[in-house]
Amino acid sequence: MSENDDQKLVSEAAGHSLPREKGTFVEEYEHPTTHQMRIVGQRRTEAEAKLERQQREAREKFHE
């Protein structure tokens, strides 16, 4: 491998052969399934944060 190979990656997803910088997030080049999984993960994180907030508020209200 040369130094240039370390800096660029080629997406192996079907229909996505454009090179991109290593370590960068380029949403328009990622596979649709990867994008969907990323969205699911974000929604799960948001839901967990909301649940924790609601539980904390309920505990505070209970202790009043």
mmCIF file of N, CA and C in Angstrom:
data_model
loop_
_atom_site.group_PDB
_atom_site.id
_atom_site.type_symbol
_atom_site.label_atom_id
_atom_site.label_comp_id
_atom_site.label_asym_id
_atom_site.label_seq_id
_atom_site.Cartn_x
_atom_site.Cartn_y
_atom_site.Cartn_z
ATOM 1 N N MET A 1 0.835 -1.190 0.000
ATOM 2 C CA MET A 1 0.000 0.000 0.000
ATOM 3 C C MET A 1 0.872 1.244 0.000
ATOM 4 N N SER A 2 0.486 2.207 -0.765
ATOM 5 C CA SER A 2 1.236 3.460 -0.775
ATOM 6 C C SER A 2 0.613 4.438 0.205
ATOM 7 N N GLU A 3 1.249 5.564 0.392
ATOM 8 C CA GLU A 3 0.719 6.578 1.301
ATOM 9 C C GLU A 3 -0.621 7.107 0.824
ATOM 10 N N ASN A 4 -0.815 7.214 -0.478
ATOM 11 C CA ASN A 4 -2.078 7.706 -1.021
ATOM 12 C C ASN A 4 -3.222 6.750 -0.748
ATOM 13 N N ASP A 5 -2.952 5.460 -0.727
ATOM 14 C CA ASP A 5 -3.996 4.480 -0.433
ATOM 15 C C ASP A 5 -4.503 4.625 0.987
ATOM 16 N N ASP A 6 -3.641 5.070 1.898
ATOM 17 C CA ASP A 6 -4.058 5.268 3.282
ATOM 18 C C ASP A 6 -5.004 6.451 3.422
ATOM 19 N N GLN A 7 -4.918 7.410 2.527
ATOM 20 C CA GLN A 7 -5.698 8.630 2.648
ATOM 21 C C GLN A 7 -7.071 8.546 1.999
ATOM 22 N N LYS A 8 -7.260 7.681 1.047
ATOM 23 C CA LYS A 8 -8.535 7.600 0.332
ATOM 24 C C LYS A 8 -9.088 6.184 0.428
ATOM 25 N N LEU A 9 -10.395 6.095 0.553
ATOM 26 C CA LEU A 9 -11.092 4.810 0.557
ATOM 27 C C LEU A 9 -12.116 4.829 -0.561
ATOM 28 N N VAL A 10 -12.407 3.685 -1.101
ATOM 29 C CA VAL A 10 -13.458 3.582 -2.096
ATOM 30 C C VAL A 10 -14.569 2.761 -1.481
ATOM 31 N N SER A 11 -15.770 3.312 -1.468
ATOM 32 C CA SER A 11 -16.918 2.604 -0.920
ATOM 33 C C SER A 11 -17.204 1.396 -1.789
ATOM 34 N N GLU A 12 -17.373 0.234 -1.161
ATOM 35 C CA GLU A 12 -17.637 -0.979 -1.910
ATOM 36 C C GLU A 12 -19.131 -1.239 -2.069
ATOM 37 N N ALA A 13 -19.958 -0.344 -1.602
ATOM 38 C CA ALA A 13 -21.406 -0.501 -1.734
ATOM 39 C C ALA A 13 -21.785 -0.415 -3.210
ATOM 40 N N ALA A 14 -22.783 -1.171 -3.593
ATOM 41 C CA ALA A 14 -23.215 -1.199 -4.989
ATOM 42 C C ALA A 14 -23.566 0.200 -5.471
ATOM 43 N N GLY A 15 -22.987 0.579 -6.592
ATOM 44 C CA GLY A 15 -23.296 1.877 -7.168
ATOM 45 C C GLY A 15 -22.573 3.035 -6.527
ATOM 46 N N HIS A 16 -21.677 2.769 -5.601
ATOM 47 C CA HIS A 16 -20.958 3.830 -4.908
ATOM 48 C C HIS A 16 -19.461 3.584 -5.067
ATOM 49 N N SER A 17 -18.884 4.121 -6.107
ATOM 50 C CA SER A 17 -17.464 3.907 -6.347
ATOM 51 C C SER A 17 -16.658 5.189 -6.249
ATOM 52 N N LEU A 18 -17.250 6.243 -5.691
ATOM 53 C CA LEU A 18 -16.541 7.502 -5.560
ATOM 54 C C LEU A 18 -15.589 7.449 -4.371
ATOM 55 N N PRO A 19 -14.359 7.916 -4.547
ATOM 56 C CA PRO A 19 -13.422 7.929 -3.418
ATOM 57 C C PRO A 19 -13.817 8.983 -2.401
ATOM 58 N N ARG A 20 -13.468 8.745 -1.153
ATOM 59 C CA ARG A 20 -13.737 9.713 -0.104
ATOM 60 C C ARG A 20 -12.556 9.742 0.845
ATOM 61 N N GLU A 21 -12.422 10.817 1.570
ATOM 62 C CA GLU A 21 -11.319 10.960 2.512
ATOM 63 C C GLU A 21 -11.502 9.989 3.661
ATOM 64 N N LYS A 22 -10.419 9.373 4.081
ATOM 65 C CA LYS A 22 -10.466 8.444 5.205
ATOM 66 C C LYS A 22 -10.858 9.194 6.478
ATOM 67 N N GLY A 23 -11.816 8.637 7.224
ATOM 68 C CA GLY A 23 -12.218 9.226 8.488
ATOM 69 C C GLY A 23 -13.266 10.310 8.363
ATOM 70 N N THR A 24 -13.725 10.616 7.165
ATOM 71 C CA THR A 24 -14.751 11.644 7.011
ATOM 72 C C THR A 24 -16.096 10.991 6.807
ATOM 73 N N PHE A 25 -17.149 11.689 7.193
ATOM 74 C CA PHE A 25 -18.504 11.190 7.036
ATOM 75 C C PHE A 25 -19.125 11.897 5.837
ATOM 76 N N VAL A 26 -19.409 11.145 4.807
ATOM 77 C CA VAL A 26 -20.033 11.703 3.617
ATOM 78 C C VAL A 26 -21.347 10.958 3.423
ATOM 79 N N GLU A 27 -22.401 11.554 3.949
ATOM 80 C CA GLU A 27 -23.702 10.897 3.978
ATOM 81 C C GLU A 27 -24.203 10.503 2.600
ATOM 82 N N GLU A 28 -23.967 11.342 1.592
ATOM 83 C CA GLU A 28 -24.518 11.044 0.282
ATOM 84 C C GLU A 28 -23.864 9.838 -0.382
ATOM 85 N N TYR A 29 -22.723 9.373 0.126
ATOM 86 C CA TYR A 29 -22.047 8.228 -0.464
ATOM 87 C C TYR A 29 -22.298 6.935 0.284
ATOM 88 N N GLU A 30 -22.891 7.001 1.451
ATOM 89 C CA GLU A 30 -23.032 5.766 2.213
ATOM 90 C C GLU A 30 -24.219 4.953 1.718
ATOM 91 N N HIS A 31 -24.168 3.679 1.983
ATOM 92 C CA HIS A 31 -25.208 2.745 1.560
ATOM 93 C C HIS A 31 -26.510 3.078 2.287
ATOM 94 N N PRO A 32 -27.651 2.953 1.618
ATOM 95 C CA PRO A 32 -28.939 3.280 2.253
ATOM 96 C C PRO A 32 -29.189 2.517 3.555
ATOM 97 N N THR A 33 -28.777 1.265 3.621
ATOM 98 C CA THR A 33 -28.973 0.490 4.845
ATOM 99 C C THR A 33 -28.160 1.071 5.989
ATOM 100 N N THR A 34 -26.942 1.509 5.710
ATOM 101 C CA THR A 34 -26.103 2.126 6.728
ATOM 102 C C THR A 34 -26.752 3.403 7.227
ATOM 103 N N HIS A 35 -27.307 4.174 6.315
ATOM 104 C CA HIS A 35 -27.977 5.419 6.681
ATOM 105 C C HIS A 35 -29.177 5.130 7.584
ATOM 106 N N GLN A 36 -29.952 4.110 7.243
ATOM 107 C CA GLN A 36 -31.115 3.746 8.050
ATOM 108 C C GLN A 36 -30.690 3.311 9.452
ATOM 109 N N MET A 37 -29.624 2.536 9.549
ATOM 110 C CA MET A 37 -29.138 2.087 10.855
ATOM 111 C C MET A 37 -28.647 3.267 11.685
ATOM 112 N N ARG A 38 -28.027 4.244 11.028
ATOM 113 C CA ARG A 38 -27.556 5.436 11.732
ATOM 114 C C ARG A 38 -28.750 6.212 12.297
ATOM 115 N N ILE A 39 -29.821 6.340 11.516
ATOM 116 C CA ILE A 39 -31.021 7.044 11.968
ATOM 117 C C ILE A 39 -31.663 6.307 13.135
ATOM 118 N N VAL A 40 -31.752 4.980 13.044
ATOM 119 C CA VAL A 40 -32.322 4.183 14.135
ATOM 120 C C VAL A 40 -31.509 4.384 15.410
ATOM 121 N N GLY A 41 -30.196 4.392 15.291
ATOM 122 C CA GLY A 41 -29.342 4.609 16.451
ATOM 123 C C GLY A 41 -29.553 5.978 17.071
ATOM 124 N N GLN A 42 -29.690 6.992 16.231
ATOM 125 C CA GLN A 42 -29.923 8.350 16.740
ATOM 126 C C GLN A 42 -31.269 8.429 17.463
ATOM 127 N N ARG A 43 -32.278 7.822 16.874
ATOM 128 C CA ARG A 43 -33.605 7.844 17.506
ATOM 129 C C ARG A 43 -33.597 7.103 18.828
ATOM 130 N N ARG A 44 -32.873 5.994 18.886
ATOM 131 C CA ARG A 44 -32.785 5.227 20.128
ATOM 132 C C ARG A 44 -32.098 6.047 21.213
ATOM 133 N N THR A 45 -31.016 6.718 20.846
ATOM 134 C CA THR A 45 -30.293 7.565 21.796
ATOM 135 C C THR A 45 -31.188 8.677 22.317
ATOM 136 N N GLU A 46 -31.938 9.298 21.405
ATOM 137 C CA GLU A 46 -32.856 10.370 21.815
ATOM 138 C C GLU A 46 -33.953 9.830 22.732
ATOM 139 N N ALA A 47 -34.476 8.648 22.421
ATOM 140 C CA ALA A 47 -35.534 8.053 23.238
ATOM 141 C C ALA A 47 -35.017 7.700 24.634
ATOM 142 N N GLU A 48 -33.784 7.192 24.704
ATOM 143 C CA GLU A 48 -33.201 6.863 26.006
ATOM 144 C C GLU A 48 -32.997 8.119 26.838
ATOM 145 N N ALA A 49 -32.542 9.186 26.212
ATOM 146 C CA ALA A 49 -32.346 10.457 26.927
ATOM 147 C C ALA A 49 -33.680 11.000 27.429
ATOM 148 N N LYS A 50 -34.718 10.899 26.606
ATOM 149 C CA LYS A 50 -36.045 11.371 27.004
ATOM 150 C C LYS A 50 -36.576 10.558 28.178
ATOM 151 N N LEU A 51 -36.391 9.239 28.133
ATOM 152 C CA LEU A 51 -36.837 8.376 29.226
ATOM 153 C C LEU A 51 -36.109 8.722 30.521
ATOM 154 N N GLU A 52 -34.805 8.906 30.456
ATOM 155 C CA GLU A 52 -34.037 9.271 31.645
ATOM 156 C C GLU A 52 -34.522 10.599 32.224
ATOM 157 N N ARG A 53 -34.791 11.564 31.357
ATOM 158 C CA ARG A 53 -35.289 12.872 31.798
ATOM 159 C C ARG A 53 -36.643 12.728 32.485
ATOM 160 N N GLN A 54 -37.531 11.933 31.898
ATOM 161 C CA GLN A 54 -38.857 11.724 32.480
ATOM 162 C C GLN A 54 -38.765 11.007 33.827
ATOM 163 N N GLN A 55 -37.877 10.027 33.922
ATOM 164 C CA GLN A 55 -37.696 9.316 35.188
ATOM 165 C C GLN A 55 -37.137 10.238 36.260
ATOM 166 N N ARG A 56 -36.175 11.082 35.899
ATOM 167 C CA ARG A 56 -35.595 12.032 36.849
ATOM 168 C C ARG A 56 -36.661 13.011 37.342
ATOM 169 N N GLU A 57 -37.489 13.523 36.423
ATOM 170 C CA GLU A 57 -38.550 14.447 36.809
ATOM 171 C C GLU A 57 -39.569 13.763 37.710
ATOM 172 N N ALA A 58 -39.874 12.501 37.433
ATOM 173 C CA ALA A 58 -40.839 11.767 38.260
ATOM 174 C C ALA A 58 -40.273 11.549 39.664
ATOM 175 N N ARG A 59 -38.968 11.230 39.772
ATOM 176 C CA ARG A 59 -38.349 11.054 41.090
ATOM 177 C C ARG A 59 -38.364 12.351 41.873
ATOM 178 N N GLU A 60 -38.059 13.463 41.190
ATOM 179 C CA GLU A 60 -38.058 14.776 41.861
ATOM 180 C C GLU A 60 -39.439 15.129 42.344
ATOM 181 N N LYS A 61 -40.433 14.845 41.531
ATOM 182 C CA LYS A 61 -41.810 15.150 41.907
ATOM 183 C C LYS A 61 -42.252 14.272 43.077
ATOM 184 N N PHE A 62 -41.817 13.027 43.113
ATOM 185 C CA PHE A 62 -42.164 12.091 44.172
ATOM 186 C C PHE A 62 -41.556 12.535 45.512
ATOM 187 N N HIS A 63 -40.342 13.086 45.474
ATOM 188 C CA HIS A 63 -39.665 13.489 46.691
ATOM 189 C C HIS A 63 -40.116 14.849 47.229
ATOM 190 N N GLU A 64 -40.938 15.555 46.522
ATOM 191 C CA GLU A 64 -41.419 16.871 46.977
ATOM 192 C C GLU A 64 -42.468 16.753 48.035
#
